[in-house]
Amino acid sequence: MAEERKAPEARNFIEAFIDEDLAPGGAYEGMRVHTRFPPEPNGYLHIGHCKALCIDFGTAEKYGGLCNLRMDDTNPAKEDVEYVEAIQEDIHWLGFDWGDRFYYASDYFEQMYRCAEDLIRKGLAYVCQLTPDEMRQMRGEVGIPAQCPYRDRPAEESLDLFRRMRAGEFPDGSMTLRAKIDPSSGNFNMRDPVLYRIHHAHHHRQGDAWCIYPMYDFAHPIEDALEGITHSLCSLEFEAHRPLYNWVVEHCDLPSKPRQIEFARLGIDHTVLSKRKLRRLVEEGRVSGWDDPRMPTLCGLRRRGYTPKAIRSFCERIGVAKSDSTVEYAFLEHCLREDLNETAQRRMAVLRPVKLVLTNYPAGQSERFPVENHPNRPEDGTREVSFSRELYVEADDFLPEAAPKFKRLYPGGPECRLKGAYVIRCVGYTADESGRVTEIQAEYDPDSRGGDPADGRKIKGATIHWVDAATARTAEVRLYDNLFSDPDPDSGDKDFLQCLNPASLEVLTDCKVEAALAEAQPADRFQFLRLGYFCADSRDSAPDRLVFNRAVSLKDSYKPKL
Ligand code: ATP
Ligand code: MG
């Protein structure tokens, strides 16, 4: 029975633990693996959460188990329905589903409260009247135990005070409920940790029903146990809290005994992965919103052009480790490029256009070329692109005179191919008084239709992309670079706002794109030949005002480490 539920592929350390638990004689022999993803609804999900999502949902999936979605809303401040909805949308977009198992931690407040009363009655918790400052001063040091004058107060007295705490008789900060564990523990989380504090605050779901709120370390194991979670997978900062998690599971009367396993948090260079910092970027207007395409949030990545497949592939390949490490942003981009190279249809667009006039092409004539949508996917079919005497090409595909290694357009230069159309040779150009090139002139070879000359001669110049001026659509194109120029803006006490890259966004407003792109939808991703992968901006693009985001350039700066 348990055998069948083993993950088929190579095991990471979490799976190795789970295998042990499911094996004959293991703690969960014969049980179905049940995990949960517990976001705090105080911000949008970011790429770090994707790692946790892939581990929580992915592990359950591998074992044919279940994964719950639980809003960790035990803290009354800062919560917002906007976030709750966005979190659900983002998780579905990534391709994970919690079925009908969507929960709010705050729905368990009553059960938590009962657990607390129980602990008091068992002599395992007491009401403490130290102020937060006093508590800090009396917490002791390594080798010096913590002290608390209220530790031995009779259970009935604690019970009475705790009930009055709940009834709202005492102000914030005047009392706490503490677990009675071990004042001399080397693990400070076990030195009579606080389980409840008084906080007269409105809760977004509970309203004013409560003025005492449970601490995370007390609430979380209870939530897990009430939902029948077998494996509570969380990031490494909770490792030192595990003994307390186990203590709660052991001493409270709960329907099941979940096991906590920690994995390393994901860090990525050139960005920050903390909701608090991301929120500051939004609130201070450093970015246009949570979904600014430069943000490492899921909605930002989606708007930028990322696919669920690329993000999940990234999370799978960075692996599940036990020690924190930073992954290169370039690797995330590498995963996107890999996906889009396979799936994105090809189109032509010119970002910095200059007019190219074919002096020997009859004025008023035009023709259409069939062009394949994807070089390796015949099933994607072909489309027609129009061609006429006047075209647009990239300004940097031209130089007024020859330069070393430059094999594109310059007067008297080599023959070049216009992608899929004709062979041309540059014969001249026009510039304005400032020297800016306003027009390039070239002659085309009528016997090279489709791009290859009839006589089979070798073409020495490059193949360049182009757009027919007669049918081109004007578009805005947004090019993005790292949001932070500092590779490690998230570290220590660095002021991350000082690390922002002033050149993270470049907006080009007079780009020329082929007519077929007028129909582009945000979910469509394209490779613009020679330029990168792009998608229509989901907020700003409209049929009469095309706006494209560059998801990623073509050049791969990721170097796999051997
Ligand atoms: P933040 O510091 O961004 O506010 P958080 O840990 O407070 O993050 P939660 O909403 O509590 O955010 O996170 C939900 C789950 O996602 C938790 O289990 C947490 O461990 C996990 N998680 C958050 N950030 C990362 C990360 N960078 N890498 C891996 N897992 C993460
Ligand atoms: Mg948190």
Coordinates of C-alpha atoms and ligand atoms in Angstrom, one line a residue:
M1 CA 0.0 0.0 0.0
A2 CA 2.6 2.5 1.1
E3 CA 4.9 1.3 -1.6
E4 CA 2.6 2.5 -4.3
R5 CA 2.7 6.0 -3.0
K6 CA 6.5 6.4 -3.4
A7 CA 7.6 9.1 -5.7
P8 CA 8.7 7.6 -9.0
E9 CA 11.8 9.7 -9.7
A10 CA 15.0 10.5 -7.8
R11 CA 14.3 11.6 -4.3
N12 CA 15.2 14.9 -2.7
F13 CA 15.7 14.9 1.1
I14 CA 12.1 15.8 1.8
E15 CA 10.9 12.8 -0.3
A16 CA 13.4 10.6 1.5
F17 CA 11.8 11.6 4.9
I18 CA 8.4 11.1 3.5
D19 CA 9.3 7.6 2.2
E20 CA 10.5 6.7 5.7
D21 CA 7.3 7.9 7.2
L22 CA 5.1 6.0 4.8
A23 CA 7.2 2.8 5.0
P24 CA 6.0 -0.1 7.2
G25 CA 6.5 0.9 10.8
G26 CA 6.8 4.6 9.8
A27 CA 4.8 7.4 11.5
Y28 CA 2.3 7.7 8.5
E29 CA 2.3 4.1 7.3
G30 CA -0.6 3.6 4.9
M31 CA -1.6 7.3 5.1
R32 CA -2.1 9.7 2.2
V33 CA 0.5 12.5 2.0
H34 CA -1.2 15.8 2.9
T35 CA 0.6 19.2 2.6
R36 CA -0.4 22.8 2.7
F37 CA 0.7 26.2 1.3
P38 CA 0.1 28.8 4.0
P39 CA 0.6 32.4 2.6
E40 CA 0.1 35.4 4.7
P41 CA -2.3 37.6 2.7
N42 CA -0.2 40.8 3.1
G43 CA 1.2 41.0 -0.4
Y44 CA 1.4 39.3 -3.7
L45 CA 3.2 36.1 -4.3
H46 CA 6.8 36.3 -5.6
I47 CA 9.1 33.8 -7.2
G48 CA 10.3 32.6 -3.8
H49 CA 6.7 31.5 -3.1
C50 CA 6.8 29.6 -6.3
K51 CA 9.5 27.4 -4.9
A52 CA 7.4 26.7 -1.9
L53 CA 4.3 26.1 -4.1
C54 CA 6.2 23.7 -6.2
I55 CA 7.4 21.9 -3.1
D56 CA 4.1 21.9 -1.3
F57 CA 1.8 21.1 -4.3
G58 CA 4.5 19.2 -6.2
T59 CA 5.3 16.8 -3.4
A60 CA 1.6 16.1 -2.8
E61 CA 1.1 15.5 -6.5
K62 CA 4.0 13.1 -6.7
Y63 CA 2.6 11.0 -3.9
G64 CA -1.0 11.1 -5.1
G65 CA -1.7 13.2 -2.0
L66 CA -3.5 16.5 -1.3
C67 CA -2.4 20.0 -0.7
N68 CA -4.5 22.6 1.0
L69 CA -4.4 26.4 0.5
R70 CA -4.6 28.2 3.8
M71 CA -4.5 31.9 4.3
D72 CA -2.3 32.5 7.3
D73 CA -4.3 35.4 8.6
T74 CA -3.8 35.1 12.3
N75 CA -2.2 38.5 12.4
P76 CA -5.0 41.1 12.3
A77 CA -2.9 43.9 10.7
K78 CA -2.2 44.5 7.1
E79 CA -4.5 41.9 5.6
D80 CA -6.5 42.6 2.5
V81 CA -9.1 40.8 0.3
E82 CA -7.2 42.0 -2.8
Y83 CA -4.2 39.9 -1.8
V84 CA -6.4 36.8 -1.0
E85 CA -7.9 36.9 -4.5
A86 CA -4.6 37.6 -6.2
I87 CA -2.9 34.7 -4.4
Q88 CA -5.6 32.3 -5.6
E89 CA -5.3 33.6 -9.2
D90 CA -1.6 33.3 -9.2
I91 CA -1.6 29.7 -7.9
H92 CA -4.1 28.6 -10.5
W93 CA -2.1 30.3 -13.2
L94 CA 0.9 28.3 -12.1
G95 CA -1.2 25.2 -12.6
F96 CA -1.8 24.1 -9.1
D97 CA -5.2 23.4 -7.5
W98 CA -6.4 23.0 -3.9
G99 CA -9.8 21.6 -4.9
D100 CA -12.3 22.5 -2.2
R101 CA -9.6 22.7 0.5
F102 CA -9.3 26.5 0.9
Y103 CA -9.0 27.6 4.5
Y104 CA -8.4 30.6 6.7
A105 CA -6.2 30.1 9.8
S106 CA -8.5 32.6 11.6
D107 CA -11.4 30.1 11.3
Y108 CA -9.6 28.0 13.9
F109 CA -9.3 30.8 16.5
E110 CA -11.9 29.1 18.8
Q111 CA -10.0 25.7 18.6
M112 CA -6.7 27.4 19.3
Y113 CA -8.2 29.2 22.3
R114 CA -9.5 25.9 23.7
C115 CA -6.0 24.3 23.2
A116 CA -4.6 27.2 25.2
E117 CA -7.1 26.8 28.1
D118 CA -6.2 23.1 28.1
L119 CA -2.5 23.8 28.4
I120 CA -3.2 26.1 31.3
R121 CA -5.3 23.5 33.1
K122 CA -2.5 21.0 32.5
G123 CA 0.0 23.4 34.1
L124 CA 1.7 23.8 30.8
A125 CA 0.9 27.5 30.2
Y126 CA 0.6 30.6 32.4
V127 CA -0.4 34.2 32.1
C128 CA 2.6 36.5 32.4
Q129 CA 2.5 40.2 33.2
L130 CA 5.9 41.2 32.2
T131 CA 6.1 44.0 29.7
P132 CA 7.8 43.2 26.4
D133 CA 10.8 45.1 27.7
E134 CA 11.0 43.3 31.0
M135 CA 10.6 40.0 29.2
R136 CA 13.5 40.7 26.9
Q137 CA 15.7 41.7 29.9
M138 CA 14.8 38.5 31.7
R139 CA 15.2 36.1 28.9
G140 CA 18.7 35.2 30.1
E141 CA 21.6 34.1 28.0
V142 CA 23.3 30.9 27.0
G143 CA 24.0 29.2 30.4
I144 CA 21.8 31.7 32.2
P145 CA 18.2 30.7 32.4
A146 CA 15.2 33.0 31.8
Q147 CA 13.2 34.3 34.7
C148 CA 9.6 35.1 35.2
P149 CA 7.9 35.8 38.5
Y150 CA 4.6 34.6 37.1
R151 CA 5.8 31.2 36.1
D152 CA 4.4 29.4 39.1
R153 CA 1.1 31.1 39.4
P154 CA -1.7 28.7 40.0
A155 CA -3.5 27.3 37.0
E156 CA -6.9 28.7 38.2
E157 CA -5.4 32.2 38.4
S158 CA -4.0 31.9 34.9
L159 CA -7.2 30.6 33.6
D160 CA -9.2 33.4 35.1
L161 CA -6.8 36.0 33.7
F162 CA -6.7 34.4 30.3
R163 CA -10.5 34.5 30.1
R164 CA -10.4 38.1 31.1
M165 CA -7.7 38.8 28.5
R166 CA -10.1 37.4 25.9
A167 CA -13.0 39.4 27.4
G168 CA -11.0 42.6 26.7
E169 CA -10.3 43.7 30.2
F170 CA -6.7 44.5 29.7
P171 CA -4.8 46.8 27.4
D172 CA -2.4 45.8 24.6
G173 CA 1.0 44.6 25.9
S174 CA -0.1 44.2 29.5
M175 CA -0.2 40.4 29.6
T176 CA 0.7 37.4 27.5
L177 CA 0.0 33.7 27.7
R178 CA 3.3 31.7 27.8
A179 CA 4.0 28.1 27.4
K180 CA 5.8 26.5 30.4
I181 CA 8.6 24.6 28.8
D182 CA 12.2 25.2 29.7
P183 CA 13.7 28.5 30.9
S184 CA 17.2 27.2 30.5
S185 CA 16.9 25.7 27.0
G186 CA 19.8 26.4 24.7
N187 CA 17.0 27.0 22.1
F188 CA 15.5 30.4 23.1
N189 CA 12.3 29.5 21.3
M190 CA 11.8 27.0 24.1
R191 CA 12.3 29.5 26.9
D192 CA 8.6 29.8 27.8
P193 CA 7.6 31.3 24.4
V194 CA 4.6 33.6 24.2
L195 CA 1.5 31.8 22.8
Y196 CA -1.0 34.7 22.9
R197 CA -0.8 38.4 23.1
I198 CA -3.4 41.1 23.6
H199 CA -4.0 43.2 20.5
H200 CA -7.2 45.3 20.3
A201 CA -7.4 45.3 16.5
H202 CA -10.1 44.6 13.9
H203 CA -9.6 41.4 12.0
H204 CA -10.6 41.3 8.3
R205 CA -12.7 38.1 8.8
Q206 CA -13.3 37.9 12.5
G207 CA -14.2 41.6 13.0
D208 CA -13.9 42.6 16.6
A209 CA -14.6 39.1 18.0
W210 CA -11.1 38.8 19.3
C211 CA -8.6 41.0 21.1
I212 CA -6.1 38.3 21.8
Y213 CA -4.2 36.7 18.9
P214 CA -2.2 33.5 18.8
M215 CA 1.5 33.6 17.9
Y216 CA 2.5 31.9 14.7
D217 CA 4.5 29.1 16.5
F218 CA 1.4 28.1 18.5
A219 CA -1.1 28.6 15.7
H220 CA 0.6 26.9 12.9
P221 CA 0.9 23.4 14.3
I222 CA -2.7 23.5 15.4
E223 CA -3.9 24.6 12.0
D224 CA -1.8 21.8 10.4
A225 CA -3.1 19.2 12.8
L226 CA -6.8 20.2 12.4
E227 CA -6.5 19.9 8.6
G228 CA -4.9 16.5 8.9
I229 CA -1.6 17.7 7.3
T230 CA 1.0 14.9 7.4
H231 CA 4.0 17.0 6.3
S232 CA 4.3 20.7 7.0
L233 CA 7.0 21.9 4.6
C234 CA 8.4 25.3 5.3
S235 CA 11.4 27.4 4.8
L236 CA 14.6 27.1 6.8
E237 CA 14.0 30.0 9.2
F238 CA 11.6 27.8 11.0
E239 CA 14.2 25.1 11.8
A240 CA 14.9 26.4 15.3
H241 CA 11.1 26.6 15.9
R242 CA 10.6 22.9 15.1
P243 CA 11.0 21.7 18.8
L244 CA 8.2 24.2 19.7
Y245 CA 6.1 22.9 16.8
N246 CA 6.5 19.4 18.1
W247 CA 5.8 20.5 21.7
V248 CA 2.5 22.0 20.7
V249 CA 1.6 18.9 18.6
E250 CA 2.5 16.7 21.5
H251 CA 0.8 18.6 24.4
C252 CA -2.4 19.9 22.8
D253 CA -5.3 17.5 22.2
L254 CA -5.2 17.4 18.4
P255 CA -6.6 15.0 15.8
S256 CA -3.3 14.3 14.1
K257 CA 0.4 14.7 14.4
P258 CA 2.0 16.6 11.5
R259 CA 5.7 16.6 10.9
Q260 CA 7.6 19.8 10.0
I261 CA 10.4 19.6 7.4
E262 CA 12.4 22.7 6.4
F263 CA 14.0 23.5 3.1
A264 CA 16.2 26.4 1.9
R265 CA 14.6 29.7 1.0
L266 CA 15.1 30.9 -2.6
G267 CA 17.1 34.0 -3.2
I268 CA 17.8 35.5 -6.6
D269 CA 20.5 38.0 -7.4
H270 CA 19.6 41.5 -8.5
T271 CA 16.2 41.4 -6.8
V272 CA 14.5 41.4 -3.4
L273 CA 12.2 38.6 -2.3
S274 CA 10.5 40.0 0.7
K275 CA 6.9 41.2 0.6
R276 CA 7.7 44.1 2.9
K277 CA 10.4 45.4 0.5
L278 CA 8.3 44.7 -2.6
R279 CA 5.5 46.6 -1.0
R280 CA 7.7 49.6 -0.4
L281 CA 8.7 49.7 -4.1
V282 CA 5.0 49.8 -4.9
E283 CA 4.0 52.3 -2.3
E284 CA 6.8 54.7 -3.0
G285 CA 6.1 54.6 -6.7
R286 CA 9.5 53.1 -7.6
V287 CA 7.6 50.7 -9.9
S288 CA 4.2 51.0 -11.5
G289 CA 2.5 48.4 -9.2
W290 CA 2.8 44.8 -7.9
D291 CA 2.5 43.7 -11.5
D292 CA 5.2 45.9 -12.9
P293 CA 7.1 43.6 -15.3
R294 CA 10.3 44.2 -13.5
M295 CA 8.9 42.9 -10.2
P296 CA 9.8 39.3 -9.1
T297 CA 6.1 38.8 -8.3
L298 CA 4.1 36.2 -10.1
C299 CA 1.8 38.8 -11.6
G300 CA 4.8 40.9 -12.7
L301 CA 6.5 37.9 -14.3
R302 CA 3.3 36.9 -16.0
R303 CA 2.8 40.4 -17.4
R304 CA 6.4 40.4 -18.5
G305 CA 5.8 37.3 -20.6
Y306 CA 6.9 34.5 -18.3
T307 CA 5.1 31.2 -18.7
P308 CA 4.0 28.8 -15.9
K309 CA 6.1 26.1 -17.5
A310 CA 9.3 28.2 -17.4
I311 CA 8.7 29.1 -13.8
R312 CA 8.0 25.5 -12.7
S313 CA 10.9 24.2 -14.7
F314 CA 13.1 26.8 -12.9
C315 CA 11.8 25.7 -9.5
E316 CA 12.4 22.0 -10.3
R317 CA 15.9 22.6 -11.6
I318 CA 17.2 24.7 -8.7
G319 CA 16.3 21.7 -6.6
V320 CA 15.4 21.3 -2.9
A321 CA 18.3 21.9 -0.6
K322 CA 18.9 22.2 3.0
S323 CA 21.1 25.3 2.9
D324 CA 20.3 28.8 1.6
S325 CA 21.8 29.9 -1.6
T326 CA 21.3 32.5 -4.2
V327 CA 20.3 31.6 -7.7
E328 CA 21.3 33.7 -10.7
Y329 CA 18.5 35.7 -12.3
A330 CA 20.1 34.7 -15.5
F331 CA 19.1 31.1 -14.8
L332 CA 15.4 32.1 -14.5
E333 CA 15.8 33.9 -17.9
H334 CA 17.5 30.8 -19.3
C335 CA 14.5 28.7 -18.4
L336 CA 12.1 31.1 -20.0
R337 CA 14.2 31.3 -23.2
E338 CA 14.2 27.5 -23.4
D339 CA 10.4 27.3 -23.2
L340 CA 9.8 30.2 -25.6
N341 CA 12.3 29.0 -28.1
E342 CA 10.2 25.9 -28.5
T343 CA 6.8 27.5 -28.4
A344 CA 6.8 31.2 -29.4
Q345 CA 5.8 32.0 -32.9
R346 CA 8.2 34.2 -34.9
R347 CA 7.4 37.7 -36.0
M348 CA 9.3 40.6 -37.4
A349 CA 9.5 44.0 -35.6
V350 CA 11.9 46.9 -35.9
L351 CA 12.6 48.7 -32.7
R352 CA 14.6 51.6 -33.9
P353 CA 13.4 52.0 -37.4
V354 CA 15.0 53.7 -40.4
K355 CA 13.5 53.7 -43.8
L356 CA 15.0 51.5 -46.5
V357 CA 14.1 52.4 -50.1
L358 CA 14.7 49.8 -52.8
T359 CA 15.4 52.1 -55.7
N360 CA 14.9 49.5 -58.4
Y361 CA 11.6 48.1 -57.0
P362 CA 8.6 49.5 -58.9
A363 CA 6.7 52.1 -57.0
G364 CA 3.1 51.1 -56.3
Q365 CA 4.0 47.4 -56.5
S366 CA 3.7 45.1 -53.6
E367 CA 3.8 41.3 -53.0
R368 CA 3.3 38.9 -50.1
F369 CA 5.7 36.2 -48.8
P370 CA 4.7 33.1 -47.0
V371 CA 6.7 32.9 -43.8
E372 CA 6.8 30.0 -41.4
N373 CA 5.5 30.8 -37.9
H374 CA 8.0 28.6 -36.2
P375 CA 11.1 27.0 -37.7
N376 CA 10.6 23.6 -36.0
R377 CA 6.9 23.5 -35.8
P378 CA 5.3 23.0 -39.2
E379 CA 2.0 22.5 -37.3
D380 CA 2.1 26.2 -36.5
G381 CA 1.7 27.0 -40.2
T382 CA 2.7 30.0 -42.2
R383 CA 1.5 33.5 -42.5
E384 CA 1.9 36.1 -45.2
V385 CA 4.0 39.2 -44.8
S386 CA 3.7 42.0 -47.3
F387 CA 6.6 43.6 -49.0
S388 CA 7.0 46.7 -51.1
R389 CA 9.5 49.4 -52.2
E390 CA 9.7 51.0 -48.8
L391 CA 10.6 49.0 -45.7
Y392 CA 11.9 49.6 -42.2
V393 CA 15.1 48.1 -40.9
E394 CA 17.0 48.6 -37.6
A395 CA 19.0 51.7 -37.5
D396 CA 22.0 49.8 -36.2
D397 CA 22.0 47.4 -39.2
F398 CA 23.4 50.4 -41.2
L399 CA 26.7 52.3 -41.0
P400 CA 27.6 55.2 -43.4
E401 CA 30.9 53.5 -44.1
A402 CA 32.6 50.2 -43.8
A403 CA 33.8 49.1 -40.3
P404 CA 35.8 46.0 -39.3
K405 CA 33.6 42.9 -39.0
F406 CA 30.5 44.9 -40.0
K407 CA 28.7 42.7 -42.5
R408 CA 25.4 44.5 -42.8
L409 CA 24.3 47.6 -44.7
Y410 CA 26.7 50.4 -45.8
P411 CA 27.2 51.9 -49.2
G412 CA 29.2 49.6 -51.4
G413 CA 29.0 46.9 -48.7
P414 CA 28.3 43.2 -49.2
E415 CA 25.0 41.7 -50.4
C416 CA 22.6 41.1 -47.5
R417 CA 19.4 39.0 -47.3
L418 CA 16.2 40.5 -46.2
K419 CA 14.8 37.6 -44.2
G420 CA 12.6 35.5 -46.4
A421 CA 12.4 38.1 -49.2
Y422 CA 15.2 39.2 -51.4
V423 CA 18.9 39.8 -51.6
I424 CA 19.8 43.5 -51.6
R425 CA 22.9 45.7 -51.7
C426 CA 23.2 49.1 -50.1
V427 CA 23.9 51.9 -52.5
G428 CA 23.5 55.1 -50.6
Y429 CA 21.8 57.0 -47.8
T430 CA 20.4 60.4 -46.8
A431 CA 21.1 62.2 -43.6
D432 CA 19.7 65.4 -42.1
E433 CA 21.8 68.4 -41.0
S434 CA 22.6 66.8 -37.7
G435 CA 24.0 63.7 -39.5
R436 CA 21.1 61.5 -38.5
V437 CA 20.4 58.9 -41.2
T438 CA 16.9 59.4 -42.5
E439 CA 16.9 57.0 -45.3
I440 CA 18.9 54.1 -46.7
Q441 CA 18.9 53.3 -50.4
A442 CA 19.5 49.8 -51.7
E443 CA 19.0 47.8 -54.9
Y444 CA 17.3 44.4 -54.8
D445 CA 18.0 41.3 -57.0
P446 CA 14.6 40.4 -58.6
D447 CA 16.0 36.9 -59.2
S448 CA 16.4 36.1 -55.5
R449 CA 12.7 35.9 -54.4
G450 CA 12.5 34.0 -51.1
G451 CA 16.0 35.1 -50.2
D452 CA 18.3 32.9 -52.4
P453 CA 19.8 34.2 -55.6
A454 CA 18.9 32.2 -58.7
D455 CA 22.5 31.7 -59.7
G456 CA 23.4 30.2 -56.4
R457 CA 26.1 32.8 -55.6
K458 CA 27.3 33.1 -52.0
I459 CA 25.8 36.0 -50.0
K460 CA 28.5 37.4 -47.8
G461 CA 26.5 39.9 -45.8
A462 CA 24.1 39.2 -42.9
T463 CA 20.4 38.3 -43.0
I464 CA 18.5 41.2 -41.5
H465 CA 14.9 41.5 -40.4
W466 CA 12.5 44.2 -41.9
V467 CA 8.9 45.4 -41.9
D468 CA 7.0 46.6 -44.9
A469 CA 6.4 50.4 -44.4
A470 CA 3.1 50.3 -46.3
T471 CA 1.5 48.0 -43.8
A472 CA 3.6 48.3 -40.7
R473 CA 1.9 49.1 -37.4
T474 CA 3.5 51.5 -34.9
A475 CA 4.0 50.1 -31.4
E476 CA 5.5 50.9 -28.1
V477 CA 8.1 48.5 -26.9
R478 CA 9.3 48.3 -23.3
L479 CA 12.8 46.9 -22.7
Y480 CA 13.7 45.8 -19.2
D481 CA 16.9 45.3 -17.3
N482 CA 17.5 44.2 -13.7
L483 CA 15.5 46.2 -11.2
F484 CA 18.5 46.4 -9.0
S485 CA 22.0 47.1 -10.3
D486 CA 23.5 45.7 -7.1
P487 CA 23.6 41.9 -7.3
D488 CA 22.7 41.6 -3.6
P489 CA 20.2 44.4 -2.7
D490 CA 18.4 42.1 -0.1
S491 CA 21.4 41.6 2.1
G492 CA 22.0 42.8 5.7
D493 CA 21.3 46.4 6.4
K494 CA 21.9 47.7 2.9
D495 CA 19.4 50.3 1.8
F496 CA 17.8 48.4 -1.0
L497 CA 16.3 51.5 -2.4
Q498 CA 19.8 52.9 -3.0
C499 CA 20.6 49.8 -5.1
L500 CA 17.9 50.4 -7.8
N501 CA 19.0 50.4 -11.4
P502 CA 18.0 53.7 -12.9
A503 CA 18.1 52.1 -16.4
S504 CA 15.8 49.2 -15.6
L505 CA 13.1 50.4 -18.1
E506 CA 13.6 51.7 -21.6
V507 CA 10.5 52.7 -23.5
L508 CA 10.7 52.9 -27.3
T509 CA 7.6 54.6 -28.7
D510 CA 8.1 54.5 -32.5
C511 CA 8.7 50.8 -33.2
K512 CA 7.3 49.3 -36.4
V513 CA 5.8 45.8 -36.3
E514 CA 4.4 43.6 -38.9
A515 CA 0.6 43.9 -39.4
A516 CA -0.1 40.4 -38.0
L517 CA 0.9 41.7 -34.5
A518 CA -2.1 44.0 -34.4
E519 CA -4.1 40.9 -33.2
A520 CA -1.6 39.9 -30.5
Q521 CA -3.1 38.9 -27.1
P522 CA -1.2 39.2 -23.8
A523 CA -1.1 35.4 -23.5
D524 CA 0.6 35.0 -26.9
R525 CA 4.4 35.2 -26.8
F526 CA 6.5 35.9 -29.8
Q527 CA 10.0 35.8 -30.8
F528 CA 10.8 39.0 -32.6
L529 CA 13.6 37.9 -34.9
R530 CA 17.0 38.8 -33.7
L531 CA 15.5 40.8 -30.8
G532 CA 14.1 38.5 -28.1
Y533 CA 10.8 37.2 -26.8
F534 CA 7.9 39.6 -26.4
C535 CA 4.3 39.7 -25.4
A536 CA 1.6 42.3 -25.6
D537 CA 1.2 44.2 -22.3
S538 CA -1.9 43.0 -20.5
R539 CA -2.6 46.4 -19.0
D540 CA -1.8 48.9 -21.7
S541 CA -1.9 47.2 -25.1
A542 CA -5.0 47.8 -27.2
P543 CA -5.7 47.2 -30.9
D544 CA -5.2 50.9 -31.6
R545 CA -2.3 51.3 -29.2
L546 CA 0.0 48.3 -29.3
V547 CA 2.4 47.9 -26.4
F548 CA 4.9 45.0 -26.2
N549 CA 7.1 43.9 -23.3
R550 CA 10.4 42.2 -23.9
A551 CA 10.2 39.1 -21.7
V552 CA 13.8 38.2 -22.3
S553 CA 16.5 38.9 -24.9
L554 CA 17.9 36.2 -27.1
K555 CA 21.4 36.3 -25.7
D556 CA 21.9 33.9 -22.9
S557 CA 24.2 35.1 -20.2
Y558 CA 23.7 31.9 -18.1
K559 CA 26.8 29.7 -17.8
P560 CA 26.1 26.4 -16.3
K561 CA 28.6 25.6 -13.5
L562 CA 30.3 22.2 -14.0
Ligands
ATP1 P1 8.1 37.4 2.9 O1 9.4 37.5 3.7 O2 8.3 37.7 1.5 O3 7.0 38.2 3.5 P2 7.0 35.1 4.1 O4 7.7 33.9 4.4 O5 6.5 36.0 5.2 O6 7.8 35.9 3.0 P3 4.5 33.9 3.6 O7 3.3 34.4 2.9 O8 4.4 33.6 5.0 O9 5.7 34.8 3.2 O10 5.0 32.6 2.8 C1 4.2 31.5 2.5 C2 5.1 30.3 2.3 O11 6.1 30.6 1.3 C3 5.9 30.0 3.6 O12 5.8 28.6 3.8 C4 7.3 30.4 3.3 O13 8.2 29.6 3.9 C5 7.4 30.3 1.8 N1 8.3 31.3 1.2 C6 8.3 32.6 1.3 N2 9.4 33.1 0.7 C7 10.1 32.1 0.2 C8 11.4 32.0 -0.5 N3 12.1 33.1 -0.8 N4 11.8 30.8 -0.8 C9 11.1 29.7 -0.5 N5 9.9 29.7 0.2 C10 9.4 30.9 0.5
MG2 MG 5.5 34.8 6.8

